[in-house]
mmCIF file of C-alpha atoms in Angstrom:
data_model
loop_
_atom_site.group_PDB
_atom_site.id
_atom_site.type_symbol
_atom_site.label_atom_id
_atom_site.label_comp_id
_atom_site.label_asym_id
_atom_site.label_seq_id
_atom_site.Cartn_x
_atom_site.Cartn_y
_atom_site.Cartn_z
ATOM 1 C CA UNK O 1 -14.248 22.404 27.075
ATOM 2 C CA UNK O 2 -14.785 22.499 23.294
ATOM 3 C CA UNK O 3 -12.041 19.940 22.666
ATOM 4 C CA UNK O 4 -13.287 17.535 25.326
ATOM 5 C CA UNK O 5 -16.802 17.817 23.946
ATOM 6 C CA UNK O 6 -15.678 16.497 20.568
ATOM 7 C CA UNK O 7 -16.574 13.066 22.004
ATOM 8 C CA UNK O 8 -19.733 14.100 23.881
ATOM 9 C CA UNK O 9 -22.436 11.461 23.477
ATOM 10 C CA UNK O 10 -20.106 9.151 21.555
ATOM 11 C CA UNK O 11 -19.369 5.473 22.032
ATOM 12 C CA UNK O 12 -15.778 5.020 20.845
ATOM 13 C CA UNK O 13 -14.067 1.812 19.898
ATOM 14 C CA UNK O 14 -11.293 0.860 22.321
ATOM 15 C CA UNK O 15 -8.848 0.626 19.396
ATOM 16 C CA UNK O 16 -9.384 4.357 18.707
ATOM 17 C CA UNK O 17 -8.028 5.358 22.128
ATOM 18 C CA UNK O 18 -6.190 7.410 23.147
ATOM 19 C CA UNK O 19 -7.486 10.418 21.268
ATOM 20 C CA UNK O 20 -5.302 13.518 21.544
ATOM 21 C CA UNK O 21 -6.372 17.012 20.551
ATOM 22 C CA UNK O 22 -4.688 20.405 20.559
ATOM 23 C CA UNK O 23 -5.965 23.900 19.915
ATOM 24 C CA UNK O 24 -4.541 27.408 19.968
ATOM 25 C CA UNK O 25 -6.862 29.331 22.263
ATOM 26 C CA UNK O 26 -7.252 32.845 23.595
ATOM 27 C CA UNK O 27 -7.591 32.825 27.376
ATOM 28 C CA UNK O 28 -9.153 35.425 29.623
ATOM 29 C CA UNK O 29 -8.648 35.590 33.357
ATOM 30 C CA UNK O 30 -10.114 37.889 35.963
ATOM 31 C CA UNK O 31 -7.974 37.834 39.078
ATOM 32 C CA UNK O 32 -9.155 38.400 42.611
ATOM 33 C CA UNK O 33 -7.339 40.970 44.698
ATOM 34 C CA UNK O 34 -6.973 43.939 42.356
ATOM 35 C CA UNK O 35 -4.603 45.649 44.774
ATOM 36 C CA UNK O 36 -1.928 42.955 44.450
ATOM 37 C CA UNK O 37 1.572 43.543 43.136
ATOM 38 C CA UNK O 38 0.992 41.531 39.939
ATOM 39 C CA UNK O 39 -1.933 43.486 38.513
ATOM 40 C CA UNK O 40 0.189 45.328 35.913
ATOM 41 C CA UNK O 41 2.861 44.399 33.461
ATOM 42 C CA UNK O 42 3.501 41.217 31.575
ATOM 43 C CA UNK O 43 3.461 38.752 34.475
ATOM 44 C CA UNK O 44 -0.273 39.102 35.215
ATOM 45 C CA UNK O 45 -1.938 38.987 31.838
ATOM 46 C CA UNK O 46 -5.708 39.092 31.776
ATOM 47 C CA UNK O 47 -5.683 38.007 28.135
ATOM 48 C CA UNK O 48 -3.146 35.591 26.697
ATOM 49 C CA UNK O 49 -2.840 32.739 24.212
ATOM 50 C CA UNK O 50 -1.740 29.164 24.750
ATOM 51 C CA UNK O 51 -1.954 25.686 23.303
ATOM 52 C CA UNK O 52 -4.593 23.507 24.937
ATOM 53 C CA UNK O 53 -3.929 19.771 25.257
ATOM 54 C CA UNK O 54 -6.744 17.231 25.647
ATOM 55 C CA UNK O 55 -6.544 13.443 25.835
ATOM 56 C CA UNK O 56 -9.362 10.910 25.895
ATOM 57 C CA UNK O 57 -8.208 7.520 27.230
ATOM 58 C CA UNK O 58 -9.206 4.197 28.710
ATOM 59 C CA UNK O 59 -9.378 4.399 32.528
ATOM 60 C CA UNK O 60 -6.333 2.148 32.972
ATOM 61 C CA UNK O 61 -4.243 4.464 30.746
ATOM 62 C CA UNK O 62 -5.158 7.846 32.205
ATOM 63 C CA UNK O 63 -2.390 8.003 34.818
ATOM 64 C CA UNK O 64 0.362 7.292 32.285
ATOM 65 C CA UNK O 65 -1.267 9.701 29.813
ATOM 66 C CA UNK O 66 -1.199 12.398 32.495
ATOM 67 C CA UNK O 67 2.539 11.862 32.944
ATOM 68 C CA UNK O 68 3.048 11.967 29.149
ATOM 69 C CA UNK O 69 1.064 15.179 28.817
ATOM 70 C CA UNK O 70 3.039 16.863 31.597
ATOM 71 C CA UNK O 71 6.298 15.676 30.015
ATOM 72 C CA UNK O 72 5.314 17.382 26.738
ATOM 73 C CA UNK O 73 5.258 20.787 28.440
ATOM 74 C CA UNK O 74 8.442 19.947 30.347
ATOM 75 C CA UNK O 75 10.211 19.082 27.076
ATOM 76 C CA UNK O 76 9.646 22.608 25.759
ATOM 77 C CA UNK O 77 11.165 24.129 28.910
ATOM 78 C CA UNK O 78 14.111 21.727 28.681
ATOM 79 C CA UNK O 79 14.736 22.682 25.045
ATOM 80 C CA UNK O 80 14.612 26.356 26.063
ATOM 81 C CA UNK O 81 17.074 25.587 28.900
ATOM 82 C CA UNK O 82 14.805 27.165 31.511
ATOM 83 C CA UNK O 83 14.833 26.048 35.133
ATOM 84 C CA UNK O 84 11.450 24.765 36.296
ATOM 85 C CA UNK O 85 9.748 22.533 38.815
ATOM 86 C CA UNK O 86 6.661 20.333 38.738
ATOM 87 C CA UNK O 87 4.242 20.779 41.639
ATOM 88 C CA UNK O 88 1.551 18.250 42.575
ATOM 89 C CA UNK O 89 -1.422 20.312 43.738
ATOM 90 C CA UNK O 90 -3.387 19.588 46.882
ATOM 91 C CA UNK O 91 -7.099 18.946 46.447
ATOM 92 C CA UNK O 92 -7.924 22.418 47.734
ATOM 93 C CA UNK O 93 -5.948 23.981 44.885
ATOM 94 C CA UNK O 94 -7.288 21.771 42.088
ATOM 95 C CA UNK O 95 -10.163 22.501 39.755
ATOM 96 C CA UNK O 96 -13.588 21.073 40.553
ATOM 97 C CA UNK O 97 -13.429 18.307 37.918
ATOM 98 C CA UNK O 98 -9.820 17.217 38.486
ATOM 99 C CA UNK O 99 -8.685 14.183 40.425
ATOM 100 C CA UNK O 100 -4.965 15.016 40.024
ATOM 101 C CA UNK O 101 -3.257 18.189 38.809
ATOM 102 C CA UNK O 102 0.328 19.175 38.132
ATOM 103 C CA UNK O 103 1.442 22.772 37.781
ATOM 104 C CA UNK O 104 4.727 23.473 36.063
ATOM 105 C CA UNK O 105 6.465 26.547 37.412
ATOM 106 C CA UNK O 106 9.337 28.343 35.688
ATOM 107 C CA UNK O 107 12.111 30.223 37.511
ATOM 108 C CA UNK O 108 11.846 34.027 37.211
ATOM 109 C CA UNK O 109 15.008 35.721 38.542
ATOM 110 C CA UNK O 110 13.339 39.174 38.554
ATOM 111 C CA UNK O 111 10.931 37.933 41.202
ATOM 112 C CA UNK O 112 13.342 35.457 42.780
ATOM 113 C CA UNK O 113 10.647 32.800 42.642
ATOM 114 C CA UNK O 114 8.960 30.152 40.511
ATOM 115 C CA UNK O 115 5.702 31.087 38.738
ATOM 116 C CA UNK O 116 3.129 28.862 37.021
ATOM 117 C CA UNK O 117 3.608 28.482 33.275
ATOM 118 C CA UNK O 118 1.624 25.309 32.527
ATOM 119 C CA UNK O 119 -0.852 22.953 34.153
ATOM 120 C CA UNK O 120 -2.292 19.511 33.414
ATOM 121 C CA UNK O 121 -5.172 17.653 35.043
ATOM 122 C CA UNK O 122 -6.509 14.127 35.023
ATOM 123 C CA UNK O 123 -10.282 14.426 35.365
ATOM 124 C CA UNK O 124 -10.895 10.681 35.395
ATOM 125 C CA UNK O 125 -14.459 9.805 34.409
ATOM 126 C CA UNK O 126 -16.008 12.978 35.878
ATOM 127 C CA UNK O 127 -16.406 14.898 32.613
ATOM 128 C CA UNK O 128 -17.131 11.753 30.602
ATOM 129 C CA UNK O 129 -20.087 10.845 32.821
ATOM 130 C CA UNK O 130 -21.518 14.330 32.471
ATOM 131 C CA UNK O 131 -21.184 14.355 28.684
ATOM 132 C CA UNK O 132 -21.968 10.656 28.174
ATOM 133 C CA UNK O 133 -18.660 9.840 26.461
ATOM 134 C CA UNK O 134 -17.985 6.100 26.517
ATOM 135 C CA UNK O 135 -15.974 3.418 24.815
ATOM 136 C CA UNK O 136 -16.717 -0.165 23.858
ATOM 137 C CA UNK O 137 -14.082 -2.561 25.246
ATOM 138 C CA UNK O 138 -12.621 -4.963 22.666
ATOM 139 C CA UNK O 139 -13.394 -7.825 25.035
ATOM 140 C CA UNK O 140 -16.292 -8.038 27.399
ATOM 141 C CA UNK O 141 -19.728 -6.531 27.416
ATOM 142 C CA UNK O 142 -21.164 -3.094 27.906
ATOM 143 C CA UNK O 143 -19.728 0.352 27.487
ATOM 144 C CA UNK O 144 -17.440 2.127 29.930
ATOM 145 C CA UNK O 145 -16.847 5.841 30.484
ATOM 146 C CA UNK O 146 -13.620 7.196 29.045
ATOM 147 C CA UNK O 147 -11.213 9.257 31.115
ATOM 148 C CA UNK O 148 -10.511 12.852 30.114
ATOM 149 C CA UNK O 149 -7.347 14.844 30.670
ATOM 150 C CA UNK O 150 -6.636 18.454 29.889
ATOM 151 C CA UNK O 151 -3.651 20.675 30.110
ATOM 152 C CA UNK O 152 -1.782 23.456 28.465
ATOM 153 C CA UNK O 153 1.406 24.068 26.653
ATOM 154 C CA UNK O 154 3.389 27.017 27.941
ATOM 155 C CA UNK O 155 1.709 30.383 28.483
ATOM 156 C CA UNK O 156 3.385 32.458 25.763
ATOM 157 C CA UNK O 157 3.775 35.731 27.685
ATOM 158 C CA UNK O 158 5.334 34.083 30.716
ATOM 159 C CA UNK O 159 7.635 32.043 28.492
ATOM 160 C CA UNK O 160 8.888 35.275 26.915
ATOM 161 C CA UNK O 161 9.399 36.803 30.366
ATOM 162 C CA UNK O 162 11.323 33.706 31.518
ATOM 163 C CA UNK O 163 13.599 33.853 28.467
ATOM 164 C CA UNK O 164 14.266 37.581 28.878
ATOM 165 C CA UNK O 165 14.996 37.294 32.603
ATOM 166 C CA UNK O 166 17.043 34.089 32.509
ATOM 167 C CA UNK O 167 19.136 34.943 29.444
ATOM 168 C CA UNK O 168 19.773 38.656 30.020
ATOM 169 C CA UNK O 169 23.453 39.583 30.212
ATOM 170 C CA UNK O 170 25.131 42.313 32.277
ATOM 171 C CA UNK O 171 25.275 44.644 29.246
ATOM 172 C CA UNK O 172 21.500 44.393 28.793
ATOM 173 C CA UNK O 173 21.637 42.086 25.789
ATOM 174 C CA UNK O 174 19.663 38.848 25.814
ATOM 175 C CA UNK O 175 21.101 35.562 24.580
ATOM 176 C CA UNK O 176 18.532 33.672 22.527
ATOM 177 C CA UNK O 177 18.202 30.006 23.573
ATOM 178 C CA UNK O 178 19.745 27.751 20.887
ATOM 179 C CA UNK O 179 16.397 25.989 20.325
ATOM 180 C CA UNK O 180 15.007 29.302 18.990
ATOM 181 C CA UNK O 181 17.882 30.154 16.625
ATOM 182 C CA UNK O 182 16.225 28.560 13.564
ATOM 183 C CA UNK O 183 13.135 30.733 14.154
ATOM 184 C CA UNK O 184 15.173 33.909 14.580
ATOM 185 C CA UNK O 185 16.883 33.853 11.198
ATOM 186 C CA UNK O 186 20.101 32.722 12.861
ATOM 187 C CA UNK O 187 20.139 35.627 15.322
ATOM 188 C CA UNK O 188 21.712 34.547 18.598
ATOM 189 C CA UNK O 189 21.561 37.743 20.677
ATOM 190 C CA UNK O 190 19.073 40.577 21.118
ATOM 191 C CA UNK O 191 21.068 43.777 21.595
ATOM 192 C CA UNK O 192 19.766 46.736 23.639
ATOM 193 C CA UNK O 193 18.972 49.920 21.726
ATOM 194 C CA UNK O 194 21.889 52.323 21.561
#
C-alpha cells in the first residue's frame, strides 16, 4: 500500500510511465486454522521479510508489465536452480483488488509438494480510481487512470527452506547453489556439525 500510494492524487505525464518501486518490508500474517500441520517451524512464518514490487503503468501496458514482474521473481529461482511452477489463480483465490494474480510455487521435497514463495497481481484501475492516480496522455484530451500492479520477490524464509531441502546431500551436507557462492566467501558446501 505505501508504495502504490506514492502516486495518490497525482496526474503523471505519460512519458514518466511505467514507474517501478521496490521496498524491503516486514510482513505479518495471522493464519486461520491454528490446529493445522504448518503452524510451527520455518514453513509457516507469522513474521517474515520480503521485497515488495510495485509498478504504475498505462492501461495498455499492464498485462505485459505483469508478465515482466512475474518473470523477475522467476529469474531468481532459475539462478538458484530451484524447481518451481507458476499458477494462475481463480477469482475466488485472488485478493479483492486484483483482476489477475499469479502465484509462484517452489518445490519442497520434505513435503513432497509445491508451496507458494511469491505472488504478483494486476489490479488494473481499481486502486488508481480509489486513490485518484491518473496520467495525462501525450496525445488526446483528458486524464486517464493508471493501472497498478503489485507483487513480491521471494519470501526469504521459504527460499532458505527450498535451498536446504533441494540441495541437501545424503551425508547431511548442503551444496550451496553456484549463484550464491560470491556471497558466501567462496564456500560451496555447508557441512553438518561433527
